[in-house]
């Protein structure tokens, strides 16, 4: 290696060259930890770092990054796909994978160079870890402590069901549940923190309770004179807790024909979906936070002499690749890079805190010139999600720098229209439009269970609130509704409704086939 | 903080999921594998490989918005010269707009591609085929012996003494009988010497000496290793089922056989070999080519060198019998014969060939397949069959009903695999189908 420049070096060199052993990793971890605490004051779960091979990384990919998951063919499909892409060299594997659990598990690949391991530890074991522990969405929606035990239980439960009821029946059920996974999350908090640890015990209790389960669908005793229909309709909806947007939850609680084990599996799929719900809403922030942290930590390590110039240059190269944002007209443009956007915005926020211009003072009176950028950022990491983060903190300067513009695409016109560019008139509109792209409630179709025809043939009525005239994809919808009808046991109707005129734009109907094998 | 090395954990965590995936898409994958086979060269016939199946077959539907229609917003970086209010023509390819919104892809690709391992490929490829009479022959031939370990015995030759087991038993016996150890005796000896030197109490010394005597006596009486400790490794010879096969490839290489015909023959041989290697742990191949005389050659010569001369089939059959008698005793070997020819034979030889086949070869071999290869340009006649060749007519007289001897004619590469499948189709399913 080249001779190191004596420049405020207060720390011993952690490694030279690319080789590492477990001792090196321990030293790296300690140095990174010191930097993370002193430089940024990060607050993290305890860490567990696991060294894995490329094949194990592929395994981890295909179970959606979970250390273990129940068995299902779709994960095999994922694996086959990732394997091909990796073997052909079309895409490298991620250098790390981190699991939101307590202790926080980071997988690092054995192929990584010593510098890469440093970067990965700074990025995942401190950046992501801090975000998982502090962001309000994760605190509200996931139970980092219980997730591993719960997955263990889920895997065992599904396996035992396969043994008792046959692989085909379980597979059919999970297929159906997966197709409704996006409609299987609670979007608004309605109860206390999840306690996944107790789930297994609660499964047994629930089982016992359901023996005595009262289900209004089965009421056969005549209730005397028919009441006014309007009143009974409201009452019925209240009894069934309608409308309900968590379709899996509704089925689990109300579907008349499901066996207890089928309800439990729906519940498992629902919990897994819920676990990933915060992740999909915080991609920019999560990656931005981790990237910002690793950048600060690596810079500090270099400044204090823990890594040499060669390693730092290697880091810079890899870092620039990560935060590169191709423009829309390049052939490899693939949407906005969450790493790039998150990192750029956080750098920008730090700049606004420390060195604001007049424009910044006008746009961000709360933080401009306040100094103490780290605490401002930590506050943001804890209390925002992508949508609110962009809506509040995307600065005019960054819009100019990235030359962001907004295109309106109306299917009725044969040209696209430029709605806003990076000028005074456009800043706010661009910011709002971009924030909306990250608003999960805006991006995902709003579909709710609105009613059950209890007096008639018990068909289930769903409603899709159409936004901007975009209907559901026809082929998929027919298949999913068929699955839904099988689970519900009776017919299902989905109406696509225009929110302004309440006009039904389209109606999908699925007929129930003979009940799912129980 | 913990650092855990997971690299040594057993891999293949996704194996079960992968199998489920393959099972689910089995029909599609199988079709893809068979299509894929057509374009493969013989050399890598038994390799795994990349295949594609229709995406629709393994599609996972979700409730999602359509990719087209309605009003959409796109927010993009890198504006060069657009101003507010500008209009741009809709980019071609999908009405969904500029195709820049993540998550819009996936519809376009109609193939899901992935890699099958060699085992998976062959399993799917040769699924539902079986070798005729394989099980029967395996059970019948149990001549070969195999030496196997079979526990311990109390007698045996010194060479097979099981030292570790013997010492363990000896230790157990010594402990049970409380044999005084050497160190115990030595310590007592030292104690006596010390007392004598220091002038210890007389009676104490005497008591110790008596104790010492007792220990030494006991030590002598209870031996360190006793004959009852001895154990010997025991061996048994087990009859070993024969799981080896030899495959004779017979081919006419006279001038009338074109490259195309040889290629057809080669494909058939390659398939048969592949199939045999999956059923038997050991498969030998013998290549015999013939014109008006026959000789055993190596593979390269067999397929690629040309000879001139007439055609006498019986020479090849004779050569095969000679080699079989010399090297492959039918009692030990499962014998498969595949013969490829364009059907020419010298008129006077036919009777001899038929006799040889019927009287000597067929009784000894497991299966005899005759493949008659035709010229590619020959049309495949549906109603009007061409005049059967000399050899075909000869062989027809001995074709038996039990499927022991089969003959087929092919003209084109694409027919090889169907013919092969037809020959080795699982008989059991046939019977069931017939009964139903």
Coordinates of C-alpha atoms in Angstrom, one line a residue, chain B residues 131 134 137 242-250 269 272-273 275-277 279-288 296 319-338 361 364-369:
Chain B
X131 CA -36.4 -49.8 -18.8
X134 CA -35.0 -54.1 -15.3
X137 CA -33.1 -59.1 -14.0
X242 CA -26.0 -56.5 -10.3
X243 CA -26.4 -53.0 -11.4
X244 CA -24.3 -52.8 -14.4
X245 CA -25.1 -52.7 -18.0
X246 CA -23.4 -52.8 -21.3
X247 CA -24.7 -51.1 -24.4
X248 CA -23.8 -52.3 -27.8
X249 CA -24.1 -49.8 -30.5
X250 CA -24.2 -51.4 -33.9
X269 CA -27.5 -43.8 -29.1
X272 CA -30.2 -44.5 -24.8
X273 CA -26.8 -44.0 -23.1
X275 CA -31.1 -43.2 -20.0
X276 CA -29.0 -46.2 -19.0
X277 CA -26.6 -44.2 -16.9
X279 CA -30.7 -46.6 -14.2
X280 CA -27.4 -48.3 -13.7
X281 CA -24.4 -47.3 -11.6
X282 CA -22.1 -48.5 -14.3
X283 CA -22.6 -48.6 -18.0
X284 CA -20.1 -49.7 -20.6
X285 CA -20.5 -48.8 -24.3
X286 CA -19.2 -50.9 -27.1
X287 CA -19.1 -49.5 -30.6
X288 CA -19.3 -51.9 -33.4
X296 CA -15.0 -52.7 -32.6
X319 CA -18.7 -59.6 -33.5
X320 CA -21.1 -58.5 -30.8
X321 CA -21.6 -62.1 -29.7
X322 CA -17.9 -62.6 -29.6
X323 CA -17.3 -59.6 -27.4
X324 CA -20.2 -60.5 -25.2
X325 CA -18.7 -64.0 -24.6
X326 CA -15.3 -62.6 -23.9
X327 CA -16.1 -59.7 -21.7
X328 CA -19.8 -59.4 -20.8
X329 CA -21.2 -62.5 -19.2
X330 CA -25.0 -62.2 -19.6
X331 CA -25.3 -63.6 -16.1
X332 CA -23.6 -60.5 -14.7
X333 CA -24.4 -57.8 -17.2
X334 CA -27.6 -56.3 -18.4
X335 CA -27.2 -56.2 -22.1
X336 CA -28.7 -53.6 -24.3
X337 CA -28.3 -53.6 -28.1
X338 CA -29.1 -50.7 -30.4
X361 CA -28.7 -62.6 -29.1
X364 CA -29.0 -63.2 -23.8
X365 CA -29.9 -59.5 -24.0
X366 CA -32.3 -57.3 -22.1
X367 CA -33.5 -55.3 -25.0
X368 CA -32.8 -55.0 -28.7
X369 CA -33.7 -51.8 -30.6

